[in-house]
């Protein structure tokens, strides 16, 4: 067999024309969203004031296996997809491992991440519904950038609430979003009721994704032609991100490979959910038995130390309740945590799969993450986002186990993006001033106290 | 015929295995480099103290048409090449032009530019010669980043003198280079004699590429195991960058296209020289008659307002003399000029071709450049480097002429890189504080006074 190329690209015609909905193959579904007032399961129509109607339908549909990708979204995808499947020859060599390491690189676009897959779908559906604007939150900034790009393209106004600590760590992310015409506000802000309340409670807060979500929803509720958009956690997001895994699987078929182990970073679950879906289908239907490993930050350990419970998706407690692994909507990760993966909860789909034993999870301190990132960028020549470097760390651990055991396993990980806007964090790591923060049990207990009483 | 895809990729096997030396097809050669002491043509050996021996030979060789790319450099190329040839469907639509616009995008790598093509070759040759370190300069930062990456990979120490005004405009470029293990010094610095002399003369200077070059050469001369590396201007650089045009030509053949017009930004000439070489061969040998357009900043107009004269390649006047279009080695572009393209001279090869009428040139103020960049990034979804946006501007002008005339010309331009480290400049443009600076004739005269008396 010929040597596998460094990069395997699909042709443009091979880009998936349908998204895959993993729920259609799950033996059991996650518990339904609840109306926080009545604690009754939510009807699809109850979501219409928050999201576009098409997206609400996708959110609630657990039986349709494939959804057609609208033509304009397919055209948009062609500007930055297919993304390459890369064989990490030089990382393998550096680790001296018999493992074969592959990564699906989603960072070759201006958002610097996989987020554009869902952003373009949401902007398209909003425009098609006749809306004029969207509101959203962003943590590390990739999602806000992606939605800014998509809104510029489809012709929508956009307001982005950016978690204040990221806003400070990454001054130039704002510049990128503004270049695409978005309005960017540090969150919590004085522009919303929920923001003012949170600031009154703690004027020095660095903010959280949960808080920024509340602000964006509040803003979108003020205008009938505006809706809210969320870049992770939701079923609709995992649906749109399924292109990552569909492309990966097809590319691996072309080089006669199949992953024994699939590794993804996990914050809200958008990338891991998208990367794993097509392979999880094989596991759910008995065609394959890969291991799935979620890697999350030790400073925000929703899988590994959270509770599987109904919780609000936001800090202001205005969203429906979702059953998921959560640290409590009041949990705010330490301000020294660099980059994204700072959401208190986790995708309900991934939470259910984890709960049912289909997914494993580990957590890691950020100094080890940046150590893996540095090794990776010097060998593979791509400077990874801190989020993505969690997956690198996980893949390296598995490759080192293969070195011990002598097994030539095939490892696939998701390199979700690039770290070009994360240089403050890299510089801290380089000059030795980066610190780790692992919440104590008492820290976590304070977060759990914010959980609603449901069960 | 099927619709041309958005992106045309070569396969990995189709990446060129040889570089093309355009001098072998030029009817007349540029004048030789001169020893600045004797004013006699330089012997190859006289360059050995400055550059690796293989690179000196490439520098002086005007007859060898193709040079084999060493295996390790080919392997390195596979990490980031082939680069895509992209059809700018959405830009065409926005301009409502019958022109077909293509761009060769070299920015999908961590250096954010085409510079990695030459950096990897230089680092490889240095290692192969048994050297332990390199010294270089960087203006906008792409070259310094590229050489940092290549030195980390091949195992060499690197010192980068970064033009002080860029050092201030782009704080995070330093972080990237340091993550790859390079030592980064703002130039002019107190670490070299030439730096101290320039600072004594003008303590507030923002520096220039010419000055940073002097410092890097001085440093490299101190250590027998160190050599100097330059990312533009030189014949060896144009040779290594020829992969851009070779790939472009092959990709265009695949979609049955050939460019009527080829547009590139021009600072020292590395990208334009590399993009055009394979097409210039066709022009020189009578097989085609494309137009070649260089676009340079109005604030550093070496082609359009410079003199074709022998000059030093550096401010400290320690390099050989090259005959080229130059503003004088004492010329320093206005500090308000954003990004690169700030070199006082121009590649001797391109200078000769321009002088002989094979290339046209225009200059443009930076506010128009950022206007083109903004249109481009909102339509094509890639945020361009300011340097690259000069080429976008040039291509847009030609496409608009096609709109006037109704001609469906095929335009190819070089999108050399991304602007993720240029957000200070974008933010100035966005908030209306960006200013243009066009040097007066008196400004230029002061630069010309630094020209050596040769003829």
Coordinates of C-alpha atoms in Angstrom, one line a residue, chain A residues 98-102 252 256-263 279 283 288-293 358 360 398 402 407-413:
Chain A
X98 CA 3.9 2.8 17.0
X99 CA 0.5 4.5 17.1
X100 CA -0.9 6.1 14.0
X101 CA -2.1 9.6 14.9
X102 CA -4.5 11.5 12.7
X252 CA -10.2 7.7 6.5
X256 CA -8.1 2.5 4.4
X257 CA -8.1 3.5 8.1
X258 CA -10.6 3.5 10.9
X259 CA -10.0 5.0 14.3
X260 CA -9.6 2.8 17.4
X261 CA -9.7 5.9 19.6
X262 CA -11.4 9.3 19.0
X263 CA -10.3 12.2 21.1
X279 CA -18.3 7.1 14.3
X283 CA -20.7 2.0 17.7
X288 CA -17.4 -0.8 15.2
X289 CA -16.3 -0.3 18.8
X290 CA -14.0 2.7 19.0
X291 CA -13.2 4.4 22.3
X292 CA -14.4 8.0 22.6
X293 CA -12.4 10.3 25.0
X358 CA -20.3 5.3 25.4
X360 CA -14.9 8.4 28.6
X398 CA -2.9 7.4 24.3
X402 CA 0.8 2.5 22.7
X407 CA 0.3 -1.5 19.9
X408 CA -0.1 0.3 16.7
X409 CA -3.5 1.8 17.4
X410 CA -5.1 4.4 15.1
X411 CA -5.9 7.6 17.0
X412 CA -8.0 10.4 15.6
X413 CA -8.3 13.7 17.4

